[in-house]
Structures are given as C-alpha cells and as structure tokens.
JSON list of C-alpha atoms in Angstrom, two decimals:
[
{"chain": "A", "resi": 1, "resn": "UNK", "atom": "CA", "xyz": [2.78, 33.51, 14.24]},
{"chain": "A", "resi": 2, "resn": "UNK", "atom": "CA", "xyz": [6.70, 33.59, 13.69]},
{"chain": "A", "resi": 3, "resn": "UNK", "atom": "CA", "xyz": [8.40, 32.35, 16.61]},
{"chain": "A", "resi": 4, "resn": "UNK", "atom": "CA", "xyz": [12.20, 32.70, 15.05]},
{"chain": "A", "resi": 5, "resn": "UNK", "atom": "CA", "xyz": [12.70, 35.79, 12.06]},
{"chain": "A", "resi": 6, "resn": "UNK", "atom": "CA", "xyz": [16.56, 35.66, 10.86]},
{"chain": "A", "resi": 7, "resn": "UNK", "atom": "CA", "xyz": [17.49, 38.15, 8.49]},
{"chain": "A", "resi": 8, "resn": "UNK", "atom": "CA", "xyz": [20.93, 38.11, 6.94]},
{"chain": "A", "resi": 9, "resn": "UNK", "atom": "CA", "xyz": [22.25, 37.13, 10.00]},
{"chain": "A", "resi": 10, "resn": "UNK", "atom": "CA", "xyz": [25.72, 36.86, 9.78]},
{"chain": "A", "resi": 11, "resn": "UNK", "atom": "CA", "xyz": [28.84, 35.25, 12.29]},
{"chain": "A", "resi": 12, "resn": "UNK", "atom": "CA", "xyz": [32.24, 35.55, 11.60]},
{"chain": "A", "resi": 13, "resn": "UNK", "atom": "CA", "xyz": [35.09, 34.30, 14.30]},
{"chain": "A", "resi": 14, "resn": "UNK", "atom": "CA", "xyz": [38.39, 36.43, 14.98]},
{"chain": "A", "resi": 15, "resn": "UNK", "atom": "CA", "xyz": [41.52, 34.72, 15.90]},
{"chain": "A", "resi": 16, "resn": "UNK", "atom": "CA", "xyz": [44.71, 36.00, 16.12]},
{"chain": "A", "resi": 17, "resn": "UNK", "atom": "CA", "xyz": [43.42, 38.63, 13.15]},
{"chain": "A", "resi": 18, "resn": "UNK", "atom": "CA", "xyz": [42.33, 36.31, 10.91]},
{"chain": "A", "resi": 19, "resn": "UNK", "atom": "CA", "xyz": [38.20, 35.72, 10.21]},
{"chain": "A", "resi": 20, "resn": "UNK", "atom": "CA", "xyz": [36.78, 32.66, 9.56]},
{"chain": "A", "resi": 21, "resn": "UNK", "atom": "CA", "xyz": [33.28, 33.52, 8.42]},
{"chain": "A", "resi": 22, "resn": "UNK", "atom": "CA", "xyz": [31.03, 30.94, 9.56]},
{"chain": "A", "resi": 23, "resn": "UNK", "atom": "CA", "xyz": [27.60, 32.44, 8.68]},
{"chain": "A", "resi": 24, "resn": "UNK", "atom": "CA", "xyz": [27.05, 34.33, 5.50]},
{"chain": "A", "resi": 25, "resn": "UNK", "atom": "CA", "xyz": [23.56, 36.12, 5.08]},
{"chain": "A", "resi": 26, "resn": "UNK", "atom": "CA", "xyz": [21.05, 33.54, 6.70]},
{"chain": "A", "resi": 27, "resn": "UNK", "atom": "CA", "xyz": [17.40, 34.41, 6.42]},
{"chain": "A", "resi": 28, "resn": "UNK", "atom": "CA", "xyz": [14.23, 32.60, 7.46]},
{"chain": "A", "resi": 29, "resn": "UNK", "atom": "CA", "xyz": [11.02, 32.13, 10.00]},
{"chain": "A", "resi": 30, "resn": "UNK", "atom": "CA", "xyz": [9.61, 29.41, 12.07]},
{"chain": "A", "resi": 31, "resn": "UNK", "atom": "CA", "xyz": [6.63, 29.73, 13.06]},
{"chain": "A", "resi": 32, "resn": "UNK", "atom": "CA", "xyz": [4.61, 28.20, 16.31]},
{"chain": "A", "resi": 33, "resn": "UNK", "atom": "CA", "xyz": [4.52, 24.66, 16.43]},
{"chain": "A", "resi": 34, "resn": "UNK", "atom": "CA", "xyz": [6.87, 23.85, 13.69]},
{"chain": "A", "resi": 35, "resn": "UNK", "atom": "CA", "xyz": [9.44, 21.60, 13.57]},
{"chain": "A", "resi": 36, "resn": "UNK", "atom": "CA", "xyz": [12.34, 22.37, 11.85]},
{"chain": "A", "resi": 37, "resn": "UNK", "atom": "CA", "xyz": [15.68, 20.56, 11.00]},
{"chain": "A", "resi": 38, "resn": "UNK", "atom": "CA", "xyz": [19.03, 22.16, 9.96]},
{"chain": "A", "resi": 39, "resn": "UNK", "atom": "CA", "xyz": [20.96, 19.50, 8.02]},
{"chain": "A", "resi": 40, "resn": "UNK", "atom": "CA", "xyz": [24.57, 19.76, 7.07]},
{"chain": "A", "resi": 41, "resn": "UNK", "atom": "CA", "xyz": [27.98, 18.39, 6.74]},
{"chain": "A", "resi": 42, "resn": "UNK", "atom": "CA", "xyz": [30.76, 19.56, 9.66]},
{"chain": "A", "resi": 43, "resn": "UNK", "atom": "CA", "xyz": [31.50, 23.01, 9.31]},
{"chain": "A", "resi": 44, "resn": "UNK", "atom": "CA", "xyz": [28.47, 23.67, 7.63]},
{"chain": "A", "resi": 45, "resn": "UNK", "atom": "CA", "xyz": [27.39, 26.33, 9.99]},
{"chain": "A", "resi": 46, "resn": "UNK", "atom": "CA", "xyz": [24.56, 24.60, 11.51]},
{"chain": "A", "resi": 47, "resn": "UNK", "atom": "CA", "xyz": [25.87, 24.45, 14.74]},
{"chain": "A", "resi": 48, "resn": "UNK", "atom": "CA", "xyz": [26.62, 28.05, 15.15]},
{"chain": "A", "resi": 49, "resn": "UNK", "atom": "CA", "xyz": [23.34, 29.15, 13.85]},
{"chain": "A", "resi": 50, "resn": "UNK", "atom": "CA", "xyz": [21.78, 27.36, 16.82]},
{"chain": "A", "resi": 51, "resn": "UNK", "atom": "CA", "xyz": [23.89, 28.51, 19.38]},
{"chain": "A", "resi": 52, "resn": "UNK", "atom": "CA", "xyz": [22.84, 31.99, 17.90]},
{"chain": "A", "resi": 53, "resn": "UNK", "atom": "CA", "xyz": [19.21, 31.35, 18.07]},
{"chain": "A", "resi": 54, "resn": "UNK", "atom": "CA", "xyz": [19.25, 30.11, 21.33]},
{"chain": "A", "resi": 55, "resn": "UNK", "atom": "CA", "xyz": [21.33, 32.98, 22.81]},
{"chain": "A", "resi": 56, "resn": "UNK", "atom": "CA", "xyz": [24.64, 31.33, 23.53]},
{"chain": "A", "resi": 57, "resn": "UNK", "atom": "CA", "xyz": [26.43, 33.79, 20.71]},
{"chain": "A", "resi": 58, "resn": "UNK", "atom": "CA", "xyz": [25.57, 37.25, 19.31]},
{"chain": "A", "resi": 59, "resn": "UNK", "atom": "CA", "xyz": [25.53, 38.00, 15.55]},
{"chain": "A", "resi": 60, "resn": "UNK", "atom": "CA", "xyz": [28.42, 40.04, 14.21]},
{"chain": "A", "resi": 61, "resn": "UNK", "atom": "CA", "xyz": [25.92, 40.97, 11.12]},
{"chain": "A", "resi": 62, "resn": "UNK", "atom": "CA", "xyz": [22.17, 40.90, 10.02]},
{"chain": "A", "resi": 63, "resn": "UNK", "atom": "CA", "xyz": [18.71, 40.71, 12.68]},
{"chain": "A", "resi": 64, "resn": "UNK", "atom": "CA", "xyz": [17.25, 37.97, 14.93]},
{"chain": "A", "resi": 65, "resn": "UNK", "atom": "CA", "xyz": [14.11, 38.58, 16.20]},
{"chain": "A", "resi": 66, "resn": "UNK", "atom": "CA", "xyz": [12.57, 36.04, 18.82]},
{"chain": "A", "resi": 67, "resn": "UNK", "atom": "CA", "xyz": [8.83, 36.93, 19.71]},
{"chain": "A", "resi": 68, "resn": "UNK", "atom": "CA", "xyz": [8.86, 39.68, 18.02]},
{"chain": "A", "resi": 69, "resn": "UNK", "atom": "CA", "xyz": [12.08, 41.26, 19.85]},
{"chain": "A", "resi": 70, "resn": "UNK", "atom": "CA", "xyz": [15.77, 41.67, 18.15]},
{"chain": "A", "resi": 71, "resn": "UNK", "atom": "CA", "xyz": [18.48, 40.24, 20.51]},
{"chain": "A", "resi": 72, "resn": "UNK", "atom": "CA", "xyz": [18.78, 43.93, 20.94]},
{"chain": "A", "resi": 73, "resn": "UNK", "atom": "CA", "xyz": [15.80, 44.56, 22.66]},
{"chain": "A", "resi": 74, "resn": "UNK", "atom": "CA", "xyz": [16.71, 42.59, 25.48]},
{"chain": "A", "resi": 75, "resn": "UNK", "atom": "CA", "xyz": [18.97, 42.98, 28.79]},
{"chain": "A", "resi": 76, "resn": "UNK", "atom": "CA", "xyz": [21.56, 40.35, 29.90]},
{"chain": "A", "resi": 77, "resn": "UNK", "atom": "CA", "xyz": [18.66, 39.38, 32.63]},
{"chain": "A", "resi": 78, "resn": "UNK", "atom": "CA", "xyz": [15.52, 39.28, 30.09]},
{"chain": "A", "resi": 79, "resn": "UNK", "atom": "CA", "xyz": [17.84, 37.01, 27.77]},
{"chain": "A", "resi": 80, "resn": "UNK", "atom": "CA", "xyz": [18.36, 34.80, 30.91]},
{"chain": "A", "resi": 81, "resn": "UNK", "atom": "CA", "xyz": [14.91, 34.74, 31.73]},
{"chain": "A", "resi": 82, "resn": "UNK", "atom": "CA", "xyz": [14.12, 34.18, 27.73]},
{"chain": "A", "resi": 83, "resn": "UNK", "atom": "CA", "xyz": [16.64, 31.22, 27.95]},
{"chain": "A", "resi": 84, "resn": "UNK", "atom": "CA", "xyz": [15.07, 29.10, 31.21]},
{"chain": "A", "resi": 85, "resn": "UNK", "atom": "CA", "xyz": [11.38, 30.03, 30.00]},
{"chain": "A", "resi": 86, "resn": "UNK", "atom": "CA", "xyz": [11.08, 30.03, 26.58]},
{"chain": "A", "resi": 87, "resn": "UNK", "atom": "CA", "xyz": [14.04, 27.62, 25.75]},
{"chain": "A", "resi": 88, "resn": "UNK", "atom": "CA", "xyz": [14.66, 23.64, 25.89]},
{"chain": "A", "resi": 89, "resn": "UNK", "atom": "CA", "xyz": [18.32, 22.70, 25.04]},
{"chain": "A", "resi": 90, "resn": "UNK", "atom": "CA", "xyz": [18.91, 19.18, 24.52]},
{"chain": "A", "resi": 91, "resn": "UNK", "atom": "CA", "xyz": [22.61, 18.45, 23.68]},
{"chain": "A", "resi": 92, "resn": "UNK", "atom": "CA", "xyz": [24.73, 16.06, 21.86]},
{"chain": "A", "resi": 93, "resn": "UNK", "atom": "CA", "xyz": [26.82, 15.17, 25.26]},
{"chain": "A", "resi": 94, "resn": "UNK", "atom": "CA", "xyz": [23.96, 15.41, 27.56]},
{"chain": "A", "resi": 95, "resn": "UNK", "atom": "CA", "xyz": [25.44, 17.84, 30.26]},
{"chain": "A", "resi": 96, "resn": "UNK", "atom": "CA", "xyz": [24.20, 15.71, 32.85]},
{"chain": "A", "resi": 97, "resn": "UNK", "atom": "CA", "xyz": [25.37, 15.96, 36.65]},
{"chain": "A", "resi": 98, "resn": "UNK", "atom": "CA", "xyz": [26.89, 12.10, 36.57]},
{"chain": "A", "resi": 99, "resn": "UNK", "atom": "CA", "xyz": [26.75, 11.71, 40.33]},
{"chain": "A", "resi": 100, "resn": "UNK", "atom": "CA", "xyz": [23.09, 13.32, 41.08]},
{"chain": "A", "resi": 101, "resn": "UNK", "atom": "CA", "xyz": [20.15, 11.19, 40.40]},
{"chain": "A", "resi": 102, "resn": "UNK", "atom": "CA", "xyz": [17.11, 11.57, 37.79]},
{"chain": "A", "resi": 103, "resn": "UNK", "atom": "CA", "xyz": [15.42, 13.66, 39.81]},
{"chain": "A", "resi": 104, "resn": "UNK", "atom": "CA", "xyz": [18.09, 15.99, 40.25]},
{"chain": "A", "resi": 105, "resn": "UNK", "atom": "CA", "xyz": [19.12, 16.81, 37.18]},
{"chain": "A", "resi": 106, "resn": "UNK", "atom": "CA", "xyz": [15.60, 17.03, 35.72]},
{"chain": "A", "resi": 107, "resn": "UNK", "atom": "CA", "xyz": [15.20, 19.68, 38.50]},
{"chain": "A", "resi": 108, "resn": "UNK", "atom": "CA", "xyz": [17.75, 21.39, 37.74]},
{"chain": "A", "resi": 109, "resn": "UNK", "atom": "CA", "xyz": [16.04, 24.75, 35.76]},
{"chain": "A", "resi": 110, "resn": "UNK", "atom": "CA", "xyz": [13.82, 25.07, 38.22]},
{"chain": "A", "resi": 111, "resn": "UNK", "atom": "CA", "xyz": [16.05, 26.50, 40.66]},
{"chain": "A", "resi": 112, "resn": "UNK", "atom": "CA", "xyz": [16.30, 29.24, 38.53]},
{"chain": "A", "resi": 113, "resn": "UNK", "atom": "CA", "xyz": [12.71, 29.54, 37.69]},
{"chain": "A", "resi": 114, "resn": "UNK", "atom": "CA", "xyz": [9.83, 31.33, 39.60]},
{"chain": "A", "resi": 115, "resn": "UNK", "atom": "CA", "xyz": [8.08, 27.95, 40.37]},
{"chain": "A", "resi": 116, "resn": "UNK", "atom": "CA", "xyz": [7.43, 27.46, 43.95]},
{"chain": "A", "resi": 117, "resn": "UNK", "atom": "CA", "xyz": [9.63, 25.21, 45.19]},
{"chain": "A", "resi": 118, "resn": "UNK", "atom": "CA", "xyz": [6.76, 22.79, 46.74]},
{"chain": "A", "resi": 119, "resn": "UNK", "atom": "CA", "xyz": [5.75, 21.89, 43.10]},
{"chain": "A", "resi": 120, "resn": "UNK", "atom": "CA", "xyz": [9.02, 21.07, 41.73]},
{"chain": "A", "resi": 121, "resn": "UNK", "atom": "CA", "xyz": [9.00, 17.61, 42.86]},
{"chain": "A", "resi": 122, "resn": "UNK", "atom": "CA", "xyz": [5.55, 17.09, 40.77]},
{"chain": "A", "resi": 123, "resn": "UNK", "atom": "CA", "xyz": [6.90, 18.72, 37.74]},
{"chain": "A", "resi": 124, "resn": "UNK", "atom": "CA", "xyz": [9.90, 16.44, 37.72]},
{"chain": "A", "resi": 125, "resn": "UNK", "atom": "CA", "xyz": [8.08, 13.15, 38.45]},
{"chain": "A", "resi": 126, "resn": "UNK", "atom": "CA", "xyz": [5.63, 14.56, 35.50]},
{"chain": "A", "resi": 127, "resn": "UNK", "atom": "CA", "xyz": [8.66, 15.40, 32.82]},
{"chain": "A", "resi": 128, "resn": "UNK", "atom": "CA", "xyz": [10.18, 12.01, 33.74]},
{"chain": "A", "resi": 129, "resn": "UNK", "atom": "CA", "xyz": [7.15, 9.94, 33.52]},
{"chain": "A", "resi": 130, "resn": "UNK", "atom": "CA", "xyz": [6.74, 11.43, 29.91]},
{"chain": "A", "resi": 131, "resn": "UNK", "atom": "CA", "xyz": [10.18, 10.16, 28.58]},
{"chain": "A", "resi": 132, "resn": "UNK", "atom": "CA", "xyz": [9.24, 6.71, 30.39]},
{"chain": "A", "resi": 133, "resn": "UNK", "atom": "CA", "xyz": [11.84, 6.55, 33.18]},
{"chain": "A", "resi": 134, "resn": "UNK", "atom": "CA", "xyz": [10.12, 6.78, 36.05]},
{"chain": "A", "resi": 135, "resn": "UNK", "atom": "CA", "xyz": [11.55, 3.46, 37.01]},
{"chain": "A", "resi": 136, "resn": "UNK", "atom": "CA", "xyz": [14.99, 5.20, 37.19]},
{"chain": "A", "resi": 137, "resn": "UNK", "atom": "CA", "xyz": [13.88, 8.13, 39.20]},
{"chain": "A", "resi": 138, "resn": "UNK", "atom": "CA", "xyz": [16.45, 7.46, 41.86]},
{"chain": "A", "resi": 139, "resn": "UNK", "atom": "CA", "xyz": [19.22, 6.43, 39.89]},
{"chain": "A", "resi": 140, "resn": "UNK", "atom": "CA", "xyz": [22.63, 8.22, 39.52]},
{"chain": "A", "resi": 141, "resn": "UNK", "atom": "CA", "xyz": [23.07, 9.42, 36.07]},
{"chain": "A", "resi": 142, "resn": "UNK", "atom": "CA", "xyz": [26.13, 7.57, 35.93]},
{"chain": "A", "resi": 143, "resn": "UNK", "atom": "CA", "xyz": [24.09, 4.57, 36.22]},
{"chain": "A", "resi": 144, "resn": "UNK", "atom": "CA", "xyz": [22.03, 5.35, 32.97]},
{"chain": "A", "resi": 145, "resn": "UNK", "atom": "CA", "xyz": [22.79, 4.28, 29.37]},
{"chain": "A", "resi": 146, "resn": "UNK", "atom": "CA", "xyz": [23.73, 6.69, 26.74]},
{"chain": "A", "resi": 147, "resn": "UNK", "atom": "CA", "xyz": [19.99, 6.26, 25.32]},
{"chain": "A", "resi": 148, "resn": "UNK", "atom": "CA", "xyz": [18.25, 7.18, 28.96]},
{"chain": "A", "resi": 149, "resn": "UNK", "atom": "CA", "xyz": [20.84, 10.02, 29.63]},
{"chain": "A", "resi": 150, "resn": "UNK", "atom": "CA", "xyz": [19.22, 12.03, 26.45]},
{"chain": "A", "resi": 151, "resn": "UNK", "atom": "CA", "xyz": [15.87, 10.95, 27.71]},
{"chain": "A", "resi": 152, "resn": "UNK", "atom": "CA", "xyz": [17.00, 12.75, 30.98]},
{"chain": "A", "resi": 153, "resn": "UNK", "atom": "CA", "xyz": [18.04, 15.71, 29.29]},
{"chain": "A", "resi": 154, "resn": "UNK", "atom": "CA", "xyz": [14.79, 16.00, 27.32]},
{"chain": "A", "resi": 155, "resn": "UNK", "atom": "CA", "xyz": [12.79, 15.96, 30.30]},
{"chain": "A", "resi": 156, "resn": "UNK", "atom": "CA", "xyz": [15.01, 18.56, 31.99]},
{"chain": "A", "resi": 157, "resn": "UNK", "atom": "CA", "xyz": [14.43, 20.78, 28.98]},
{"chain": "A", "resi": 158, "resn": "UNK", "atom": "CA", "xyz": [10.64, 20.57, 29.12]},
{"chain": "A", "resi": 159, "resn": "UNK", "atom": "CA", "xyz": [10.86, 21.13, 32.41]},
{"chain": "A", "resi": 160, "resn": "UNK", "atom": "CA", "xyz": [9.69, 24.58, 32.23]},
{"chain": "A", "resi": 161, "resn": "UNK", "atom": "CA", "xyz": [7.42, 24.08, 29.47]},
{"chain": "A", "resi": 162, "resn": "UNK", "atom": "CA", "xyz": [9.20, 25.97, 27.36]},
{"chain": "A", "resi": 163, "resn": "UNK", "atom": "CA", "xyz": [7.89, 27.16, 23.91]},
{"chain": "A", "resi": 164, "resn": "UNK", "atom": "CA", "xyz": [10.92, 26.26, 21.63]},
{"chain": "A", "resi": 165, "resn": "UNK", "atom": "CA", "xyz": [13.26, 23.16, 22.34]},
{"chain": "A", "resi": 166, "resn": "UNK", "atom": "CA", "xyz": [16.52, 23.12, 20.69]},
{"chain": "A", "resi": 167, "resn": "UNK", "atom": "CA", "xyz": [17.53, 19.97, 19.96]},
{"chain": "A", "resi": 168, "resn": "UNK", "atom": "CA", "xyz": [21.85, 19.59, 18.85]},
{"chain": "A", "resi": 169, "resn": "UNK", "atom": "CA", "xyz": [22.74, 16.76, 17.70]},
{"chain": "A", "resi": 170, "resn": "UNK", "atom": "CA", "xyz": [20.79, 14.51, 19.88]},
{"chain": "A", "resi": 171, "resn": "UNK", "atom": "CA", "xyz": [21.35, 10.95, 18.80]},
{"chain": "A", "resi": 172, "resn": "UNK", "atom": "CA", "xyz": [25.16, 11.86, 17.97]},
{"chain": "A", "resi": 173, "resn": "UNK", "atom": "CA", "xyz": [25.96, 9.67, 20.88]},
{"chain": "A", "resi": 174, "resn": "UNK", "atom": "CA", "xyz": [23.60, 7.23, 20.53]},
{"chain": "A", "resi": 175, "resn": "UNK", "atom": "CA", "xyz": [23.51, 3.90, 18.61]},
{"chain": "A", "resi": 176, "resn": "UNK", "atom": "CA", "xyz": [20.28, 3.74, 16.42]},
{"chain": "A", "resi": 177, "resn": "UNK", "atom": "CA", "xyz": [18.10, 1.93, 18.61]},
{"chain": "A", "resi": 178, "resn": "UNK", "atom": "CA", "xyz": [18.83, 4.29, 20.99]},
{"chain": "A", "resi": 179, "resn": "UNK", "atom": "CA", "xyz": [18.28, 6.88, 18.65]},
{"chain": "A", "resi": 180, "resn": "UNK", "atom": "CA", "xyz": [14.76, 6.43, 17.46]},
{"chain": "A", "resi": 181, "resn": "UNK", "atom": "CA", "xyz": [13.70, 5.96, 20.96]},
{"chain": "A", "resi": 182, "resn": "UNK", "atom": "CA", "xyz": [14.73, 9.25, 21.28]},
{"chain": "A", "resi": 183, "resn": "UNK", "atom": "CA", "xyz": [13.65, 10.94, 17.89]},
{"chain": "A", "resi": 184, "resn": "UNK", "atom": "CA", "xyz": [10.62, 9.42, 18.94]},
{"chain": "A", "resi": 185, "resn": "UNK", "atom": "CA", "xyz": [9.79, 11.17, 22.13]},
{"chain": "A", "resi": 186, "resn": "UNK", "atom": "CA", "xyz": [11.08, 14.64, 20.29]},
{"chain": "A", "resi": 187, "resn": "UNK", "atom": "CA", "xyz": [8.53, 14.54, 17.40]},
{"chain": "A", "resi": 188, "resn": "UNK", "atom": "CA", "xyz": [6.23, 13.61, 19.81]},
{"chain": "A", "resi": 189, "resn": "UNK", "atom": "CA", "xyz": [6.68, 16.58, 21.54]},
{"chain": "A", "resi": 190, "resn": "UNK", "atom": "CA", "xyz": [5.87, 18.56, 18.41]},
{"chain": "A", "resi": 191, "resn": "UNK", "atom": "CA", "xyz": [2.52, 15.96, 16.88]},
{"chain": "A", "resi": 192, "resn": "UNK", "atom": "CA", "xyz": [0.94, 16.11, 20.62]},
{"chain": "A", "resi": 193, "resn": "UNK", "atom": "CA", "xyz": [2.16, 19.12, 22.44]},
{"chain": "A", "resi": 194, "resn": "UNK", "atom": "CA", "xyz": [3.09, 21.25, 19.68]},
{"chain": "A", "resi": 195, "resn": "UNK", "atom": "CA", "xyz": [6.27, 22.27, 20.26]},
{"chain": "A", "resi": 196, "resn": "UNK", "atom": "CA", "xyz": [8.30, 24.18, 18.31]},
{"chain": "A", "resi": 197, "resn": "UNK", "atom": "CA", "xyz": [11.18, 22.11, 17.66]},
{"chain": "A", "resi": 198, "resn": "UNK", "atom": "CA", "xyz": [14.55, 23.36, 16.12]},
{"chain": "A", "resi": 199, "resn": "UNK", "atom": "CA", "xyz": [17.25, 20.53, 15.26]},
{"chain": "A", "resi": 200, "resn": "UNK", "atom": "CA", "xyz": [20.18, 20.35, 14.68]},
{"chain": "A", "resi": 201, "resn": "UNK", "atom": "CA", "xyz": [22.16, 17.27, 12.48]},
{"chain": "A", "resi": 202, "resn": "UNK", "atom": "CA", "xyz": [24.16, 15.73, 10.17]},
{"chain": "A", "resi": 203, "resn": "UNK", "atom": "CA", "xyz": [21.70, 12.15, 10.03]},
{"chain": "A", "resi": 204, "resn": "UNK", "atom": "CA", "xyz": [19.43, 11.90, 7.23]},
{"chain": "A", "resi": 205, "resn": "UNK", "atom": "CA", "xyz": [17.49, 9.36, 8.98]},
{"chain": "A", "resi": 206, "resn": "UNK", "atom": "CA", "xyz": [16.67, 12.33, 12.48]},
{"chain": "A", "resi": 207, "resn": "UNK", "atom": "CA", "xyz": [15.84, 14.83, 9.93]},
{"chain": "A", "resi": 208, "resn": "UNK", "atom": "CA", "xyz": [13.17, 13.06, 8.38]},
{"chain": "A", "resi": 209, "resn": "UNK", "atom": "CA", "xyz": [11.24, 13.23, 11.87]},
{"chain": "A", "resi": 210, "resn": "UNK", "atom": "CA", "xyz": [11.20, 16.26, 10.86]},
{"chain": "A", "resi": 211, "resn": "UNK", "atom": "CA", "xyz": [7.56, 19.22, 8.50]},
{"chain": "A", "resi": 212, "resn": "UNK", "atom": "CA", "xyz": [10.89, 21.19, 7.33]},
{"chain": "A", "resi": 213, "resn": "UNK", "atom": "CA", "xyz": [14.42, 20.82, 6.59]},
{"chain": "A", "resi": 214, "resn": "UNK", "atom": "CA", "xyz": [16.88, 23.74, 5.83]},
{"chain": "A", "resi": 215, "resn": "UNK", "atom": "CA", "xyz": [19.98, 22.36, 3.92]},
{"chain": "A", "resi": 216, "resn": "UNK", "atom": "CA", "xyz": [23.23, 24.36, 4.75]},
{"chain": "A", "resi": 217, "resn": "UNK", "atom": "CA", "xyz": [26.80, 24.45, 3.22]},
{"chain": "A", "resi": 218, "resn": "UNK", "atom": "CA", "xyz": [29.14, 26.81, 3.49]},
{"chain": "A", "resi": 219, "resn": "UNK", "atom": "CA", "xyz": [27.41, 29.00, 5.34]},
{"chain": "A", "resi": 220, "resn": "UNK", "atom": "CA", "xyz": [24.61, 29.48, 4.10]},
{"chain": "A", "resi": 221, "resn": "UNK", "atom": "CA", "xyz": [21.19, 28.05, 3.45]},
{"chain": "A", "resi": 222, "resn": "UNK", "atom": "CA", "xyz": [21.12, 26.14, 0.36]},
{"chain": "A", "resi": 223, "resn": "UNK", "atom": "CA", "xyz": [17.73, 24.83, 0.02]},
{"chain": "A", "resi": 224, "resn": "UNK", "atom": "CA", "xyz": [14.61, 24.89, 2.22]},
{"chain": "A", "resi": 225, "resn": "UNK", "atom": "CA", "xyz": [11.77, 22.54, 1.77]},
{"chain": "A", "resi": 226, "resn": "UNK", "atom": "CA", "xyz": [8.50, 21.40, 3.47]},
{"chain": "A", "resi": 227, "resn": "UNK", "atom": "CA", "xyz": [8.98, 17.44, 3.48]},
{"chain": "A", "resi": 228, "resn": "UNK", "atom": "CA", "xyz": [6.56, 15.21, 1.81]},
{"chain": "A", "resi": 229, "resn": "UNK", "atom": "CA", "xyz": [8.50, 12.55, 0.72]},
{"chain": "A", "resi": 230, "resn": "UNK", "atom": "CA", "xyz": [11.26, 11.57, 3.31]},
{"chain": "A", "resi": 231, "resn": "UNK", "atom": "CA", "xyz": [13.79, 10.67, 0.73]},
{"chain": "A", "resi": 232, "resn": "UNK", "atom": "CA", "xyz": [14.53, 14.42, -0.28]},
{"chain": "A", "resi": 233, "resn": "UNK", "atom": "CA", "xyz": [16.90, 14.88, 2.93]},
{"chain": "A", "resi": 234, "resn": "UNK", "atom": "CA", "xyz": [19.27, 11.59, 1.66]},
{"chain": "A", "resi": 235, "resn": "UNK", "atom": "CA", "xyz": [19.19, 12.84, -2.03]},
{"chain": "A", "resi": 236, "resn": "UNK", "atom": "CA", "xyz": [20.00, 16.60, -1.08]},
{"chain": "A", "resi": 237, "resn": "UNK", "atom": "CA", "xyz": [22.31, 15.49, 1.77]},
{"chain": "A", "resi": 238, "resn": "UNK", "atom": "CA", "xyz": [24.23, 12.85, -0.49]},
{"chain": "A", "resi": 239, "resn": "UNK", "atom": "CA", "xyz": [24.77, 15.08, -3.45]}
]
C-alpha cells in the first residue's frame, strides 16, 4: 500500500517578482515500510521536497496524496493531527530544548497528543531506552554530544509511533562515528519495526542504509533505483 503518491508536484519560490523554481514535475510512491533516500547536491531540491511531504510547505503545482488523501483533503487541524501522529521529523540541527533534560524533550509531542498524560513518562523511558540513553535520562541537553542530541531527537520522533519518519540530513552535524551510530538506529527502525523511512542527504555513505535511492538535480528526479549493490549511490552521486 502507497504511503506517499507525488504526481508532478511542482514548487516554485517568489521574491521580489522573480521565481526561482525549485521543483519541476516530481512523481513517485513509497509504499509501507520502505525506506527511501533522496540524494543530491545543494540546491538540488531535496530539501524542499521533504518539507513538502511532511507538510511544512504547500505545492504551487502537481498532487500529493498521503494515505490516500491530497493535501487538499485536509483542514489546517487534520494536517496538525497528520503531522504529530503519522509523522517523525528528525533534523539536521536537532531542535532540541538545550536547557530541559532527556526526558523533556523526548516528551515533548505528547503534549499535543491524545495520550493520557499518566503514560507519558513510560513512553519516554521506552523511546529513550531504544536509542540507548537511558543513562542520560536526566541530563540537560546541553550536556549531550552532538551524536546523543540526534539520538534524542529520534526518540522524540518515535514518540508517537508514528508511521513515516522523516529523516533531514541527520548526520550533517555529526562526525562519522557519530554518524553510523545514528544511521544505525534509523535503519533499524525500518529492518525491525518497519518504518517507513524518508531521508534526506547529500552522503553517499547514509544513503546506502538505505532499499531505494531517488537521485535529484535540478529539480527533478534523475534516476530512481532499488539498491543492490551499494556502490551505485557514489558512482551516480560522483558523476
């Protein structure tokens, strides 16, 4: 079952009169469980397309149907509600609450969730345990490295068990120890738990965590492929 259809979808930015197209004609599905990666150089359009698909931008051209329903068919509340249910975003800077601890920030969705507030504790101290940080349960996020913030942030976006997690850029920050730690625990989350997965990069080495890869440039999708051999993202990417 698709998940994600994008047909022709299309984004182009006004300023000051002048548009900068930055999506031209993008079509494809994901399906349930897949895990997807959008590779590209800066200004590709990758980055764009995601805040699309995750609701953070409307489409100036072209349809986007999530479960079944064009961005259309829902009210500014059902988006919401689509967006702390349905959604995970894990982001390239974190968006963590630097003087609130672990606990905290993991919790954070939840307030705007309809989980009674007597199990959010347990959820939290579950999400956290499953990115392995349980030891730093009560520590500031200030207090974290760049490598355990992300893991914070990935636990806040399962938080609500959400059926799609959108993943930007997540070891942009990090150094590459750092970084496999935490492509680790995101293709987990698709092997085990079947997750969808949707992410976002520029790093050969994150996208080849990944069953798919769409190739972009200049807008568009250049190439899609199901990956089995994990050299095809380098070649493509370092044509």
């Amino acid at each position: 079952m698709a998940i994600i259809e994008v047909k022709n979808l299309e984004k182009t930015y006004v300023n000051d009169g002048v548009e900068t197209p930055a999506l031209r004609g993008v079509s494809f599905s994901i399906e349930l469980g897949d895990f997807v990666a959008i590779i590209g150089p800066s200004g590709s359009g990758k980055s764009t397309l995601l805040h699309l698909l995750g609701f953070l931008d409307t489409p100036t051209g072209g349809e986007y149907r999530f479960d079944g329903k064009t961005i259309n068919d829902y009210s500014k509340e059902e988006i919401a509600k689509v967006r702390n249910k349905k959604m995970g975003f894990i982001f390239q800077t974190f968006n963590l609450l630097a003087r609130t601890t672990v606990l905290e920030n993991v919790k954070l969705p939840l307030l705007y969730s309809d989980t009674p507030e007597s199990k959010w504790n347990e959820l939290s101290r579950k999400a956290i345990e499953a990115v392995g940080l349980s030891h730093r349960i009560n520590h500031e996020s200030s207090q974290l490295s760049g490598g355990e913030k992300q893991r914070v942030a990935i636990a806040r976006a399962l938080i609500n068990n959400p059926q799609v997690i959108f993943a930007d850029e997540p070891t942009g920050n990090l150094d590459s120890k750092s970084g496999q730690i935490v492509m680790d625990i995101i293709q987990r989350l698709s092997e085990e738990q079947g997750r969808t997965v949707i992410l976002i990069t520029h790093e050969t080495y994150t996208a080849e965590h990944a069953e798919h890869i769409f190739a972009m440039r200049d807008g568009k999708i250049e190439s899609s492929h199901k990956i089995n051999n994990r050299h095809f993202a380098r070649d493509h990417f370092e044509k």
